[in-house]
mmCIF file of C-alpha atoms in Angstrom:
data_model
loop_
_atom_site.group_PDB
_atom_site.id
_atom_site.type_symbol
_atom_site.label_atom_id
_atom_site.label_comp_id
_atom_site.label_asym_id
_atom_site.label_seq_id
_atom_site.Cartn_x
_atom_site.Cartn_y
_atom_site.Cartn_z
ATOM 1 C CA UNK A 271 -1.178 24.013 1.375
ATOM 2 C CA UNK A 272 -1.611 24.060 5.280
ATOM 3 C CA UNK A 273 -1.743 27.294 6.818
ATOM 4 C CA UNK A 274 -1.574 27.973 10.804
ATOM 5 C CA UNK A 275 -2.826 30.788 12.470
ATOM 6 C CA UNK A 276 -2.860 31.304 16.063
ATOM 7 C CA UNK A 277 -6.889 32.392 17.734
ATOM 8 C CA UNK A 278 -7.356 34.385 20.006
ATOM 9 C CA UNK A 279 -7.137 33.019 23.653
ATOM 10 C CA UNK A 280 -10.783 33.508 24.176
ATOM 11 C CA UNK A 281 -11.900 30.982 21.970
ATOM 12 C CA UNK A 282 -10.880 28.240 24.090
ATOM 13 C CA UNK A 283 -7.925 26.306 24.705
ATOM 14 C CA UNK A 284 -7.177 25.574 21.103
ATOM 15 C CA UNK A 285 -4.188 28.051 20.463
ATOM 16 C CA UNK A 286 -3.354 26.905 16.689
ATOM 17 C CA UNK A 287 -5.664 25.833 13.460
ATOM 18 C CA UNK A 288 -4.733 24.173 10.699
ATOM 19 C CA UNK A 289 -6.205 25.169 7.709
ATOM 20 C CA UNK A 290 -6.291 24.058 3.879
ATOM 21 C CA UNK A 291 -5.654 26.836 1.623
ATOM 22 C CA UNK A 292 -5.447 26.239 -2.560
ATOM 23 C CA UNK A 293 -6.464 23.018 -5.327
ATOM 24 C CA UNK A 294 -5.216 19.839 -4.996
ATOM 25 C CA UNK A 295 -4.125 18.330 -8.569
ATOM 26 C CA UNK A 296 -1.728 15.829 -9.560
ATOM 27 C CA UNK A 297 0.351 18.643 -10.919
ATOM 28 C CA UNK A 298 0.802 20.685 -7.286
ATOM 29 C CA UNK A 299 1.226 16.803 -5.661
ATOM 30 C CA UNK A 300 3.412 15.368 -8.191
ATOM 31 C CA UNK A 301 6.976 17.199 -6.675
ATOM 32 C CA UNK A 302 5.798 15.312 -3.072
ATOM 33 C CA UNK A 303 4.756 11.882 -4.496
ATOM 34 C CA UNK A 304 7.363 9.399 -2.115
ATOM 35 C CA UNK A 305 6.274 6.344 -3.792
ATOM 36 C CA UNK A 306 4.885 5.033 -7.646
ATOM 37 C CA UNK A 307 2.204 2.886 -7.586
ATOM 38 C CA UNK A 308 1.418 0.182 -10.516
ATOM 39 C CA UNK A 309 -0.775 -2.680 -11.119
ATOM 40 C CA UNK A 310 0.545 -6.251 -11.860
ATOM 41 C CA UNK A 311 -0.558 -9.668 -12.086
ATOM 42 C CA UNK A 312 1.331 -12.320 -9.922
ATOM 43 C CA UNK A 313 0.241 -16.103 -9.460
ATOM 44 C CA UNK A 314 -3.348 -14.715 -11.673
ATOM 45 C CA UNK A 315 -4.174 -11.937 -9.218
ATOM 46 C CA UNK A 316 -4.303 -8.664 -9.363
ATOM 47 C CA UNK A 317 -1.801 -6.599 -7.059
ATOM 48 C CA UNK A 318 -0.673 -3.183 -6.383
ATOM 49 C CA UNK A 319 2.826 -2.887 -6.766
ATOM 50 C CA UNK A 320 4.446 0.258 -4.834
ATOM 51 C CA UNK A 321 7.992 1.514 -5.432
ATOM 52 C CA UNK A 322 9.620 4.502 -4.046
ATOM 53 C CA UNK A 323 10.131 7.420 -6.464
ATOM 54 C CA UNK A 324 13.438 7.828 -5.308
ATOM 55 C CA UNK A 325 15.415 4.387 -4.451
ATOM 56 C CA UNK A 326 16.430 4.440 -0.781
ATOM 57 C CA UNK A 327 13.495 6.798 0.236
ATOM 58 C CA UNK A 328 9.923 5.287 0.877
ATOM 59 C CA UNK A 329 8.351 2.108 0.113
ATOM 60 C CA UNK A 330 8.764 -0.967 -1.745
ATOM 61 C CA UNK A 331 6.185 -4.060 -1.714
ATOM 62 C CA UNK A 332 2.518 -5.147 -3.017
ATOM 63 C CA UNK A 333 -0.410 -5.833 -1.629
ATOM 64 C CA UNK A 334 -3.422 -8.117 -2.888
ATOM 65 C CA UNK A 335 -6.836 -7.206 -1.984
ATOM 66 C CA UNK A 336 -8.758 -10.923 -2.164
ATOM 67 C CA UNK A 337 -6.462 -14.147 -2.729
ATOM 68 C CA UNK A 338 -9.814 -16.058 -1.381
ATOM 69 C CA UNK A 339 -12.983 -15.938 0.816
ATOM 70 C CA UNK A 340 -13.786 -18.364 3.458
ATOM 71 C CA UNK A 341 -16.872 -18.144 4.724
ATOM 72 C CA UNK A 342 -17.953 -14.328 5.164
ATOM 73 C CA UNK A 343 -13.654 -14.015 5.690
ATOM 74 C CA UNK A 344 -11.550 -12.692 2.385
ATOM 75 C CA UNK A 345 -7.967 -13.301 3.207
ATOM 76 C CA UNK A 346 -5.482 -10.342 1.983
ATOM 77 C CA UNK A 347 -1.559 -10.127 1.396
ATOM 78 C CA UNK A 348 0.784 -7.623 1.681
ATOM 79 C CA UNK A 349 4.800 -7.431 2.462
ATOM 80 C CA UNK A 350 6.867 -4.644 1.795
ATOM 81 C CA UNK A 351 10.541 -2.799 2.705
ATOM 82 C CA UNK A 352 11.090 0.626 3.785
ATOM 83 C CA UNK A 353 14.267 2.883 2.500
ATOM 84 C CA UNK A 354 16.048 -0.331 0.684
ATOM 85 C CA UNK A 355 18.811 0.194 -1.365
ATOM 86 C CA UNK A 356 18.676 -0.493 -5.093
ATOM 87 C CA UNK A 357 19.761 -3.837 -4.742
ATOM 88 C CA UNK A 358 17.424 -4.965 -2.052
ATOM 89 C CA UNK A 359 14.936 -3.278 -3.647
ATOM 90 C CA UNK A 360 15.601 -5.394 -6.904
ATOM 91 C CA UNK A 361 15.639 -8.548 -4.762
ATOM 92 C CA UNK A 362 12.195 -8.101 -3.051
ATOM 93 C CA UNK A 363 10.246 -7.220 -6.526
ATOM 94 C CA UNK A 364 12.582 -10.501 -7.890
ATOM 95 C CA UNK A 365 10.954 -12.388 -5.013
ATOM 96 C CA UNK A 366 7.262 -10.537 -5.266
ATOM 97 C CA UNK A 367 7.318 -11.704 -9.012
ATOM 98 C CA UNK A 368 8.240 -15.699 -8.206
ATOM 99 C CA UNK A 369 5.141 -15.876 -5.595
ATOM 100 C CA UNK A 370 2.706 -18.833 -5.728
ATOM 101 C CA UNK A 371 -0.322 -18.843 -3.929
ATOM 102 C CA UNK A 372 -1.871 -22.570 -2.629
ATOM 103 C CA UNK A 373 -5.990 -22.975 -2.214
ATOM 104 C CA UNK A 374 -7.179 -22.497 1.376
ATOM 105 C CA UNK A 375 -7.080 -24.719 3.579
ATOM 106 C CA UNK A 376 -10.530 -24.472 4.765
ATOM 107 C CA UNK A 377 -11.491 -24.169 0.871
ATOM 108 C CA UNK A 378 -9.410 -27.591 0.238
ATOM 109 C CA UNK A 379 -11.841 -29.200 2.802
ATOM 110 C CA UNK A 380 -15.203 -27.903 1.812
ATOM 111 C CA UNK A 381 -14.125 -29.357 -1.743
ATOM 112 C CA UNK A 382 -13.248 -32.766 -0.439
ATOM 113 C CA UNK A 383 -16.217 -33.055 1.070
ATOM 114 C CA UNK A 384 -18.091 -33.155 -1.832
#
């Protein structure tokens, strides 16, 4: 819980602070959660699927940490929609779920090479 109290003017310019007041659990957070998080497999890797807990408010898309390195580079992937309605939102995890993802370029190279 943020709290703000006012200082007294000879302090400084600062005229408000913020403070944190109280526990953070999952049980005070819960009611405030926007979006539902979830881990899935598409095209063999690992992604974080996000929905919003309430269709039509907050975020819907994934994101993949590592689909490959080259070199000292790790390439990532994300896409997502804000505030869709349910039937866009079924659409984009429709399309997130059909995704294929090709070998690097660079990586097709270094193996021809060989």
């Amino acid at each position: 819980m943020l709290v703000r109290r006012s200082l007294p003017r000879a302090l400084g310019s600062v005229s408000r602070v913020l403070d944190y007041r109280g526990i953070p659990s999952s049980s005070n957070l819960a009611p405030i959660t926007i979006n539902k998080k979830q881990w899935i497999v598409v095209d063999g890797y690992k992604a974080k699927l996000v929905t919003p807990t309430h269709t039509g408010k907050g975020t819907t898309g994934i994101f993949i940490d590592s689909l490959w390195n080259a070199g000292s580079d790790t390439d990532k992937f994300q896409i997502n929609g804000e505030n869709l309605t349910p039937k866009q939102q079924q659409q984009l995890i429709a399309a997130i779920r059909t995704l294929k993802f090709y070998q690097h370029p660079n990586k097709r190279k270094q193996d021809n090479s060989e």
